[in-house]
CSV table of C-alpha atoms in Angstrom, one decimal:
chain,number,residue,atom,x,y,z
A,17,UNK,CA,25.0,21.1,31.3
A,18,UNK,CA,23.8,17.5,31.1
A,19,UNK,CA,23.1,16.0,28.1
A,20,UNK,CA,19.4,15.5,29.3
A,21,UNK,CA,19.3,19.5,29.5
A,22,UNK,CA,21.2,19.9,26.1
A,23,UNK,CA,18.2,20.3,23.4
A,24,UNK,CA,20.8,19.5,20.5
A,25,UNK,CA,22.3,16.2,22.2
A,26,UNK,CA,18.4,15.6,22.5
A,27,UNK,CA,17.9,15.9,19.1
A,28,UNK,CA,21.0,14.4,17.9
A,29,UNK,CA,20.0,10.9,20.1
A,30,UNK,CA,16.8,11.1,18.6
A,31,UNK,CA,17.6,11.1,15.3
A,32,UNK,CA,20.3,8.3,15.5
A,33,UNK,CA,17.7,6.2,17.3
A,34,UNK,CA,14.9,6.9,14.4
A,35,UNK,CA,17.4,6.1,11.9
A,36,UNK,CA,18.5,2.7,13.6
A,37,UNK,CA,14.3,1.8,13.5
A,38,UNK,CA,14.0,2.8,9.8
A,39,UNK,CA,16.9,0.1,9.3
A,40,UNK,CA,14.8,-2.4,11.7
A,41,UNK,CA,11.8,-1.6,9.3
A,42,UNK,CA,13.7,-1.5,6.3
A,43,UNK,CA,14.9,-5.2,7.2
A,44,UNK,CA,11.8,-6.3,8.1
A,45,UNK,CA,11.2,-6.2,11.2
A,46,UNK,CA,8.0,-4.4,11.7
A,47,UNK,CA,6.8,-5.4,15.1
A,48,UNK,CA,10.5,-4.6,16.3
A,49,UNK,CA,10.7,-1.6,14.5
A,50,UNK,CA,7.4,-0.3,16.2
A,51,UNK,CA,8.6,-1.0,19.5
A,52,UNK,CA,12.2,1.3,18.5
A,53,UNK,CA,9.5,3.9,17.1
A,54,UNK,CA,7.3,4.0,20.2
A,55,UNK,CA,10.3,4.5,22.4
A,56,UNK,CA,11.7,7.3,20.3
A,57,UNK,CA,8.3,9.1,21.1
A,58,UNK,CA,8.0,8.3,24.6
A,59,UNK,CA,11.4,10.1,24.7
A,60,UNK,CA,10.5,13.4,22.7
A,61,UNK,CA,7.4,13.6,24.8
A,62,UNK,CA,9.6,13.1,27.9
A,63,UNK,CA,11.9,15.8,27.0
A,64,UNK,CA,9.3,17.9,25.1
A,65,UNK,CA,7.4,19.4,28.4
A,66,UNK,CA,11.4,20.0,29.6
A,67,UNK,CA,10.5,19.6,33.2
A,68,UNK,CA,13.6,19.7,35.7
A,69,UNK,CA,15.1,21.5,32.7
A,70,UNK,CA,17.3,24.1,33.7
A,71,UNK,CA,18.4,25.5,30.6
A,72,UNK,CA,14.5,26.5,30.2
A,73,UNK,CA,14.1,27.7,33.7
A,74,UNK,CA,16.3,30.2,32.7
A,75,UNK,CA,15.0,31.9,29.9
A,76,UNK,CA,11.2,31.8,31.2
A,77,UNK,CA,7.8,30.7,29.4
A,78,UNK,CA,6.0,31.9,25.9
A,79,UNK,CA,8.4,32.6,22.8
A,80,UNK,CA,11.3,33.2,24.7
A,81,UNK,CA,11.3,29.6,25.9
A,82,UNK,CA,10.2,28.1,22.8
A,83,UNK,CA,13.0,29.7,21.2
A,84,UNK,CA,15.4,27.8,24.0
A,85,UNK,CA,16.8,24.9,21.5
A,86,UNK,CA,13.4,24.2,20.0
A,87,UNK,CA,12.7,21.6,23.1
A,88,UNK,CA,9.1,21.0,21.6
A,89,UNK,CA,11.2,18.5,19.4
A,90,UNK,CA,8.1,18.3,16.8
A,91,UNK,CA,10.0,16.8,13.9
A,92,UNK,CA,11.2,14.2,16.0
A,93,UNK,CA,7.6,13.2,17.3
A,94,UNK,CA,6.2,13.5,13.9
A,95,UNK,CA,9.2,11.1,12.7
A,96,UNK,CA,8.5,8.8,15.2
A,97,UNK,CA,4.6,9.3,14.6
A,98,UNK,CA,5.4,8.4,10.9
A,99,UNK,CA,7.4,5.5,11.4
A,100,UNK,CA,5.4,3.6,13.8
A,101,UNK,CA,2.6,4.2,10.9
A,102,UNK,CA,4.7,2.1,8.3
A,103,UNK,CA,5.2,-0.5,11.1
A,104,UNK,CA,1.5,-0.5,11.3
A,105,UNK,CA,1.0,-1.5,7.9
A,106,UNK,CA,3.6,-4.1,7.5
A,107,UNK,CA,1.5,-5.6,10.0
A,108,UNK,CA,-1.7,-4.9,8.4
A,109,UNK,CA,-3.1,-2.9,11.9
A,110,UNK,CA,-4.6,-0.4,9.4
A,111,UNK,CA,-6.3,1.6,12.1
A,112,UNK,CA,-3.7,1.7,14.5
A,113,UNK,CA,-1.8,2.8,11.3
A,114,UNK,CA,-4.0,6.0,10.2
A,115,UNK,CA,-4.0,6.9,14.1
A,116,UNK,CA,-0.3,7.3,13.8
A,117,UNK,CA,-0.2,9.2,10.5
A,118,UNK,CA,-3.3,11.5,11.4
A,119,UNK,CA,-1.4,12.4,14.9
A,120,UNK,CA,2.1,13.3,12.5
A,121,UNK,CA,0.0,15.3,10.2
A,122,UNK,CA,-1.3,17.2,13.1
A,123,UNK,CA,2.3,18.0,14.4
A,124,UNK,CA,3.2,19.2,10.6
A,125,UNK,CA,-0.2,21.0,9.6
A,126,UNK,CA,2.5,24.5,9.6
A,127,UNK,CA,5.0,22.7,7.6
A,128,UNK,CA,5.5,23.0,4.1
A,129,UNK,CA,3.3,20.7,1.8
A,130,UNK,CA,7.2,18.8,1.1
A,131,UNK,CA,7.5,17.8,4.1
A,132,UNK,CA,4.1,16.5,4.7
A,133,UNK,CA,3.7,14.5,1.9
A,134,UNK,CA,5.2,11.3,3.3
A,135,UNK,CA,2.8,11.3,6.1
A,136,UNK,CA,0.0,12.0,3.2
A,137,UNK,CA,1.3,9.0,1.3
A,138,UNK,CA,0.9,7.2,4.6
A,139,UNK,CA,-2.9,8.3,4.8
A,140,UNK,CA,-3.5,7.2,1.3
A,141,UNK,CA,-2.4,3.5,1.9
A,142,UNK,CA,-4.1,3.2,4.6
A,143,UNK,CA,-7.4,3.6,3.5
A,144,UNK,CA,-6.3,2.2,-0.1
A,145,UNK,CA,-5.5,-1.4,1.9
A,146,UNK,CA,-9.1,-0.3,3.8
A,147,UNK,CA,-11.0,-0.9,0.3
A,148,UNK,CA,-11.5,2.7,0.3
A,149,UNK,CA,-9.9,3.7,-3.2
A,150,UNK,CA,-12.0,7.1,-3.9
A,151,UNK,CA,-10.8,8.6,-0.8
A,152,UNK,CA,-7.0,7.3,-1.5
A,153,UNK,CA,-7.3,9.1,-4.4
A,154,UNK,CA,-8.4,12.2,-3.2
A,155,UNK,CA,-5.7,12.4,-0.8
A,156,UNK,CA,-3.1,11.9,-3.0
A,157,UNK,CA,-4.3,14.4,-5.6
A,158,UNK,CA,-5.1,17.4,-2.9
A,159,UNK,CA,-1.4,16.2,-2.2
A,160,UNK,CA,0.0,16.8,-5.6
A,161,UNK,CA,-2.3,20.3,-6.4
A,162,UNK,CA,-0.8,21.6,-3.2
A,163,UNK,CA,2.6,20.3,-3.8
A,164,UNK,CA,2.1,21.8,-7.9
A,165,UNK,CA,1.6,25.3,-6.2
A,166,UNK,CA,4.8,24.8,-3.8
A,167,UNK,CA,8.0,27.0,-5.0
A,168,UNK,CA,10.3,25.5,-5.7
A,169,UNK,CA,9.0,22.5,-6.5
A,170,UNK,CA,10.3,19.1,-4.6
A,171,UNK,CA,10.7,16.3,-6.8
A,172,UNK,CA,10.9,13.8,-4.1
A,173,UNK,CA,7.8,14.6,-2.8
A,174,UNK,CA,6.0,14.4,-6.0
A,175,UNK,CA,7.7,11.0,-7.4
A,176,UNK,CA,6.0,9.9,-3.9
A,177,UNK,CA,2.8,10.9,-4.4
A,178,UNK,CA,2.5,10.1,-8.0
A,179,UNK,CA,4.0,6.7,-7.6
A,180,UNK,CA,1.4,6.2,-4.5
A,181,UNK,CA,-1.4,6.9,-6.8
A,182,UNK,CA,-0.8,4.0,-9.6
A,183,UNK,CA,-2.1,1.2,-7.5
A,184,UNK,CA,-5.8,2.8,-7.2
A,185,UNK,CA,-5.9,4.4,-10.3
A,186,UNK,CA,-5.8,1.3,-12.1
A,187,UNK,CA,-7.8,-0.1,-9.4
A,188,UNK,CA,-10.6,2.0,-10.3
A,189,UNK,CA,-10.4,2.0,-13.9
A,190,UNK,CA,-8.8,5.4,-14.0
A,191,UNK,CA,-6.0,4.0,-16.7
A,192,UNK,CA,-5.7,7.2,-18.3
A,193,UNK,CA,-5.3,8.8,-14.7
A,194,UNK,CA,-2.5,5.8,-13.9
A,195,UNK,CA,-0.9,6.2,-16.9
A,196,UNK,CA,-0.2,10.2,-16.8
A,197,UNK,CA,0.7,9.7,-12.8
A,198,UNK,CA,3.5,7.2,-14.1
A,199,UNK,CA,4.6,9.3,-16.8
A,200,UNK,CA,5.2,12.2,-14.2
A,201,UNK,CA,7.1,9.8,-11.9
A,202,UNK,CA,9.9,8.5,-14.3
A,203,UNK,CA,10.1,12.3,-15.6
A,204,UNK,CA,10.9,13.3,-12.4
A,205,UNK,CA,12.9,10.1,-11.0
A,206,UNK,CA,16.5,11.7,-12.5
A,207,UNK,CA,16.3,14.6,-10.3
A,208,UNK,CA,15.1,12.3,-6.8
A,209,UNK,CA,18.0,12.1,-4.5
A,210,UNK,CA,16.7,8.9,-2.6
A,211,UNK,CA,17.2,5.9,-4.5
A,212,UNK,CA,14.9,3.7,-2.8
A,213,UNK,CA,12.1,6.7,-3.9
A,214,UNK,CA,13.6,6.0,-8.0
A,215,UNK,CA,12.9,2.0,-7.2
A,216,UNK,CA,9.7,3.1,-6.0
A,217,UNK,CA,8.6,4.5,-9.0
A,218,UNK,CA,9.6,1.9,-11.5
A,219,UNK,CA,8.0,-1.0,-9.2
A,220,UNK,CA,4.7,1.1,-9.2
A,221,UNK,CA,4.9,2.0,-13.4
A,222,UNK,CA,4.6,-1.6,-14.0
A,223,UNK,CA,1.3,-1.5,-13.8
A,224,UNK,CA,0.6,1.0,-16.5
A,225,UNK,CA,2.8,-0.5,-18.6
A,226,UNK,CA,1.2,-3.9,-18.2
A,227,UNK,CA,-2.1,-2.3,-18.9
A,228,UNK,CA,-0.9,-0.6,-22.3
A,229,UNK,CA,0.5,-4.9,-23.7
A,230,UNK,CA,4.2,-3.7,-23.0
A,231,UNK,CA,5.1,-7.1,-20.6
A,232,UNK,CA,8.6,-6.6,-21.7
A,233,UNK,CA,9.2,-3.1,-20.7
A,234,UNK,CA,7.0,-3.9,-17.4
A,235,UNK,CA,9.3,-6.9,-16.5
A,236,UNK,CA,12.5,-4.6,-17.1
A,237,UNK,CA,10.9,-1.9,-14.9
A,238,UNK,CA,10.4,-4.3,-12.3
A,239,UNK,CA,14.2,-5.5,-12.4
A,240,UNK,CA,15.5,-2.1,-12.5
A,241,UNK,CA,13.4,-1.6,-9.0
A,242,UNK,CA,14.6,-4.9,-7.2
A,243,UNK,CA,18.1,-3.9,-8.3
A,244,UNK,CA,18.5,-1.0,-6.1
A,245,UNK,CA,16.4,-2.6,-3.3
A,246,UNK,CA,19.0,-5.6,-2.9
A,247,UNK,CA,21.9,-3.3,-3.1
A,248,UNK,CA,20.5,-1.0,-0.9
A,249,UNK,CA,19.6,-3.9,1.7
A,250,UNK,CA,15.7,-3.2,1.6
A,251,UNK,CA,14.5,-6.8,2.2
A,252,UNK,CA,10.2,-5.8,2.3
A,253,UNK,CA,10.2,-3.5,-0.7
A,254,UNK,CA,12.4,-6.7,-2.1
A,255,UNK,CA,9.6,-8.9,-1.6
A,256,UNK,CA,7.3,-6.5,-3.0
A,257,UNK,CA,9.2,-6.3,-6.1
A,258,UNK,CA,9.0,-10.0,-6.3
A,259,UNK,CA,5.0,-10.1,-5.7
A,260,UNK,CA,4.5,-7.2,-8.5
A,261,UNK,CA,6.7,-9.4,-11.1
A,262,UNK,CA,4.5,-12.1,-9.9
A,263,UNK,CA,1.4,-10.2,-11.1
A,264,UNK,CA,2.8,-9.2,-14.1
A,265,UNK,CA,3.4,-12.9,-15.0
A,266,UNK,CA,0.3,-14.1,-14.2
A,267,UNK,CA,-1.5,-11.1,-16.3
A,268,UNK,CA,0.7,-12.6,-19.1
A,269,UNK,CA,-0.3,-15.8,-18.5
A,270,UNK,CA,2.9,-16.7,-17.5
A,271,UNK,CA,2.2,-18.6,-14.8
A,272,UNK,CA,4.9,-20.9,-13.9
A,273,UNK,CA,7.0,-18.0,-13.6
A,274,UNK,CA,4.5,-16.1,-11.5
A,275,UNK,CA,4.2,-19.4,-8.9
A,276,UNK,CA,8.0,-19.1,-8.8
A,277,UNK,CA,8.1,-15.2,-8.2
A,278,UNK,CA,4.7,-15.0,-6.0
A,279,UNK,CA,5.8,-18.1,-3.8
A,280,UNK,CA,9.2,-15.9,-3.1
A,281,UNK,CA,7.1,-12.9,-1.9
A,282,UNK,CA,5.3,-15.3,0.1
A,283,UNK,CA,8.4,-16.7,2.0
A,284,UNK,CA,9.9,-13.0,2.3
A,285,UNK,CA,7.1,-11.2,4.0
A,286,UNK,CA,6.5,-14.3,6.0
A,287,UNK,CA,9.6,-14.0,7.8
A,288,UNK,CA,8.9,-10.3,7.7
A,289,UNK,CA,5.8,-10.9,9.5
A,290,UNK,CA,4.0,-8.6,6.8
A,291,UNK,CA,0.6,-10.3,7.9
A,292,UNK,CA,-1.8,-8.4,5.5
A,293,UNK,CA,0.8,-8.4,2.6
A,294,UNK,CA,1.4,-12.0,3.1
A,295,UNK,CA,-2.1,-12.6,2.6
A,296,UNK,CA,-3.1,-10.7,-0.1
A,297,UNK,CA,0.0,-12.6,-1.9
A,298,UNK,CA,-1.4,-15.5,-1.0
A,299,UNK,CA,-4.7,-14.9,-2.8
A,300,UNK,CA,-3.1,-14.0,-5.9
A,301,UNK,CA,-0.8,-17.2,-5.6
A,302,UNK,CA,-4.0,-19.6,-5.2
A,303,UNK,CA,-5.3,-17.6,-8.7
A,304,UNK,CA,-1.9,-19.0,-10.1
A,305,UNK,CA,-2.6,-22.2,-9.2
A,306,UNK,CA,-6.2,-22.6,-9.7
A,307,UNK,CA,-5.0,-21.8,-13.2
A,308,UNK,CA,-2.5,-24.3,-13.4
A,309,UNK,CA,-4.7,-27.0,-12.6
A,310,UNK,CA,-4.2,-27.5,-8.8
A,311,UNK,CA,-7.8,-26.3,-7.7
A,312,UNK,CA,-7.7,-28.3,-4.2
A,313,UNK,CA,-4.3,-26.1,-3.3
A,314,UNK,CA,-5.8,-22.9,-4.0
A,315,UNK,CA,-8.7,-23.6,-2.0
A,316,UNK,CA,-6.8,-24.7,0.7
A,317,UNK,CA,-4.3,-21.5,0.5
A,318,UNK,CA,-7.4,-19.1,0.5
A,319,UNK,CA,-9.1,-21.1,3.1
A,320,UNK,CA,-6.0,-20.0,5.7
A,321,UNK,CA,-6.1,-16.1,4.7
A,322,UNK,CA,-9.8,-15.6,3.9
A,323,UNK,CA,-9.9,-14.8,7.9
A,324,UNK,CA,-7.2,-12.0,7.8
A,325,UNK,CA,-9.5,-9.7,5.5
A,326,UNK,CA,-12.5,-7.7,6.3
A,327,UNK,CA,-14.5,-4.8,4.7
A,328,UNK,CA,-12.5,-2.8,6.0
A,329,UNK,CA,-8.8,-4.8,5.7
A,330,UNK,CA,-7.6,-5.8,2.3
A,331,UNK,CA,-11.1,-5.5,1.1
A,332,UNK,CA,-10.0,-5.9,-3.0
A,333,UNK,CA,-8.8,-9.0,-2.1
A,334,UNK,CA,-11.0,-10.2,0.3
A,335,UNK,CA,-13.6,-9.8,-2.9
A,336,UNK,CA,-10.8,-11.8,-5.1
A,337,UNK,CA,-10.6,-14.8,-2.6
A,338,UNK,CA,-14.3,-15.0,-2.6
A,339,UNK,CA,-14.4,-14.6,-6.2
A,340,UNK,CA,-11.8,-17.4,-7.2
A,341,UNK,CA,-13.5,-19.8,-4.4
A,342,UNK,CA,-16.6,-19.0,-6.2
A,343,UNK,CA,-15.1,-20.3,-10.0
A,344,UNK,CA,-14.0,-23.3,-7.8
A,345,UNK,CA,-17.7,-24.0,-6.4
A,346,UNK,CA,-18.6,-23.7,-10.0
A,347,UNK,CA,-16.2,-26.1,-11.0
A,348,UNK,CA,-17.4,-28.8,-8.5
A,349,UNK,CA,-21.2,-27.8,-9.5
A,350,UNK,CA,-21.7,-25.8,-6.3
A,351,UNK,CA,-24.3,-23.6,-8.1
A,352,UNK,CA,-25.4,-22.2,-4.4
A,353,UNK,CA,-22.2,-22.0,-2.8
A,354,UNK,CA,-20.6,-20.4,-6.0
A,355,UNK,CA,-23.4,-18.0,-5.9
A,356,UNK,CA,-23.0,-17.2,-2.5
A,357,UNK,CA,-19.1,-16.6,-2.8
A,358,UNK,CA,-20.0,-13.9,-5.7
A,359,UNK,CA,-22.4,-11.8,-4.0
A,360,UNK,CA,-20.0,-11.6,-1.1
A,361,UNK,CA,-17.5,-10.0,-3.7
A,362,UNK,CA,-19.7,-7.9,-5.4
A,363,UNK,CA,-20.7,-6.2,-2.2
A,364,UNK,CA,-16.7,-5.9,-1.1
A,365,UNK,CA,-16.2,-4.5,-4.6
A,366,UNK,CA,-19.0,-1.9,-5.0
A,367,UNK,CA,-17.8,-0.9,-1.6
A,368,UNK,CA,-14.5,-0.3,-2.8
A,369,UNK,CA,-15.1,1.3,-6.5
A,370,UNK,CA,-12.5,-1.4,-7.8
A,371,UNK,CA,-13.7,-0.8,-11.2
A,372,UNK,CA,-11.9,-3.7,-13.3
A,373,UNK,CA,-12.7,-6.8,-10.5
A,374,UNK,CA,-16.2,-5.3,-10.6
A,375,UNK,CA,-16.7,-5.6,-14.2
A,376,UNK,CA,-15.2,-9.1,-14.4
A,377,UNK,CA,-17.5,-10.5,-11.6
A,378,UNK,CA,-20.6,-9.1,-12.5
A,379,UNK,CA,-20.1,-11.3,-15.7
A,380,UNK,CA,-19.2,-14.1,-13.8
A,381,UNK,CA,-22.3,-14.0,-11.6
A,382,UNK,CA,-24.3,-13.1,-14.8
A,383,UNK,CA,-23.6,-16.0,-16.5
A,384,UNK,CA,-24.1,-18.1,-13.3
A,385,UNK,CA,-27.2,-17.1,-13.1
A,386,UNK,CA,-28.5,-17.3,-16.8
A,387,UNK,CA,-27.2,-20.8,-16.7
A,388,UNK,CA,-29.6,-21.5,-13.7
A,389,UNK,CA,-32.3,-19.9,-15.4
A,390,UNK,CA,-32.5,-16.8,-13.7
A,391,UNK,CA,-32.6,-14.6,-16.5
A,392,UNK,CA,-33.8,-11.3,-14.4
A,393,UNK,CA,-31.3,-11.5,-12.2
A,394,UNK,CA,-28.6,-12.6,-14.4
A,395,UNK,CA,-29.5,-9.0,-16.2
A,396,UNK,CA,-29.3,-7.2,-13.1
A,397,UNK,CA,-26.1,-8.6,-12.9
A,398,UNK,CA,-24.6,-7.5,-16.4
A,399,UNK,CA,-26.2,-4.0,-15.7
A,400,UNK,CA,-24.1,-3.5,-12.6
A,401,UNK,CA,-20.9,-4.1,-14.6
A,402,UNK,CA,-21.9,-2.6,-18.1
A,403,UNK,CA,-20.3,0.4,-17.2
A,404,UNK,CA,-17.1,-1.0,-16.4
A,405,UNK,CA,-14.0,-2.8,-18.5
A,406,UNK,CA,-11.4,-5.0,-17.2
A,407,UNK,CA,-8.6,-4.7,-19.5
A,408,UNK,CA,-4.9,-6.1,-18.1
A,409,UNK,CA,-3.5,-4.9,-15.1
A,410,UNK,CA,-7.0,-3.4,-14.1
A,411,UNK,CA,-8.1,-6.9,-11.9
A,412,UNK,CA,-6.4,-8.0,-8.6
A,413,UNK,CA,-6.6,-11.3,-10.3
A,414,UNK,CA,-5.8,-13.2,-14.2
A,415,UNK,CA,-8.8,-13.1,-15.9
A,416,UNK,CA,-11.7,-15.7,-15.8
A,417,UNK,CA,-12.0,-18.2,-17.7
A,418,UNK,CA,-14.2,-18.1,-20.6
């Protein structure tokens, strides 16, 4: 029999070639990795409907086919599915991205909860990069109930989840929420067999432990994670570490280490061609150096990625570009065009339930407005954000200047 009519040489081809586009994708090469993912599929579907095939001629239609070397070859699609998803978001095509991860997730709805949760962690960013944090959330926590009731219990799976969660936790306030998720992910990182899942989990409990004052345990965290993504060759999560120690700096105030560490994430996902990454680095870089004094630079950084965002791409920082190039407007006396710049991020951030950015502008556009004696309005303002708190690590940004 030809190898074309062998379901396990199939199978075995197909998994090499998905495992030579995770390496593509692991490197950085997102656009190239899609194009290896997409082929992969093409294949399975090829093979999938087996038509010429004469090993399933012979043994008929219904069960007795299916049963013929499991030629549907659904774990192969839904791999492929998956990874042209994470190619997706590497390049910031976030719909193109939850069409991919909503078509795996079909092909898996009779697997076990284990084996969906990567395509559920997919989902999640997705619509957390969207600006839609509540949903995220949602997601990831139906993910983890299910996963909770699952016997035995997959430790992998739920480092994943809990890990995935951090980021819009603290987004939305939710520190407690951030906090326990973060607890659960370093209790459970000894028994994870995938290291790149253990750096995972210490580059995402940064966060909560920036939030709680404990900088020097964040920082160590951080260097723990980029540790095992350089000696496991995983160039973008690299440059993700980079940007996270970055933030962590700049929440510090430590801000010439934060150019140095934010400026490396730049260059990285640049030649990774991570465009929405890249940009959202880029916003948090101009912060950096707003704060160090070079104001014209950080407008001019913002003014080259404020056209990559939308409401519906990278909307947190969409609302932290407009909200630093309103403090800039202010600077210059720009009362109208500072104005202008905050409403735009308020709406963003109300949109997105980005608790801690919200807080922080509505008393930046409260004060703005008092000082032009709008006293109403400025109210209105400090209303919307009373029942918010920034506290560290909550903002996308440092914190304004008083």
């Amino acid at each position: 029999m030809c190898e074309r009519n062998d379901p396990a040489a199939v199978a075995e081809g197909l998994w090499r070639r998905l495992e030579e586009a995770r390496r593509t994708l692991a490197d950085g090469a997102a656009e190239e990795a899609g194009a290896r993912y997409a082929a992969v599929l093409a294949a399975a579907e090829e093979h999938e409907g087996c038509e010429g095939c004469e090993g399933c001629a012979e043994h008929g239609e219904g069960e007795e086919r299916a049963e013929h070397g499991e030629h549907r070859l659904t774990a192969e699609r839904a791999a492929a599915l998956l990874g042209l998803g994470e190619s997706a978001l590497e390049s910031g095509e976030l719909t193109d991205a939850l069409g991919y991860f909503e078509r795996a997730g079909e092909l898996l709805a009779d697997e076990p909860a284990p084996a969906r949760a990567p395509v559920l962690r997919g989902r999640a960013v997705a619509h957390y990069l969207t600006g839609e944090l509540r949903y995220a959330v949602h997601l990831l926590e139906s993910g983890l109930a299910e996963l909770a009731r699952a016997e035995p219990q997959d430790p992998d799976a739920l480092v994943l989840l809990h890990a995935t969660a951090i980021g819009p936790y603290m987004d939305m306030g939710a520190h407690h929420h951030a906090a326990r998720a973060a607890e659960s992910a370093l209790a459970l990182a000894p028994r994870v067999s995938d290291p790149a899942l253990v750096a995972r989990a210490h580059r995402s409990v940064a966060r909560t432990l920036l939030a709680q004052g404990r900088h020097a345990e964040a920082d160590a965290s951080l260097a723990t994670a980029a540790g095992l993504y350089d000696r496991l060759g995983l160039r973008t999560e690299l440059a993700h570490c980079h940007w996270m120690r970055g933030y962590v700096r700049a929440q510090a105030g430590q801000l010439a280490g934060a150019e140095e560490e934010l400026r490396q994430a730049l260059l990285m996902l640049g030649e990774t061609r991570a465009a929405l990454y890249r940009s959202q680095v880029a916003v948090e870089l101009a912060d950096v150096l707003h704060r160090r004094g070079s104001s014209g630079d950080a407008a001019e950084l913002l003014a080259g990625v404020l056209g990559d965002f939308s409401s519906e791409r990278g909307a947190v920082h969409a609302a932290a570009a407009h909200r630093l190039l309103g403090i800039i407007a202010e600077d210059a006396h720009d009362t109208e065009a500072a104005e202008e710049h905050y409403v735009r991020a308020l709406s963003l951030l109300e949109r997105a339930g980005a608790a801690g950015d919200l807080a922080d502008l509505c008393r930046l556009l409260g004060d703005l407005l008092r000082r032009s004696g709008r006293t109403e309005a400025a109210l209105d303002a400090y209303r919307t954000g009373l029942g918010h708190r920034t506290a560290p690590g909550s903002t996308t940004l440092g914190p304004a200047q008083l």
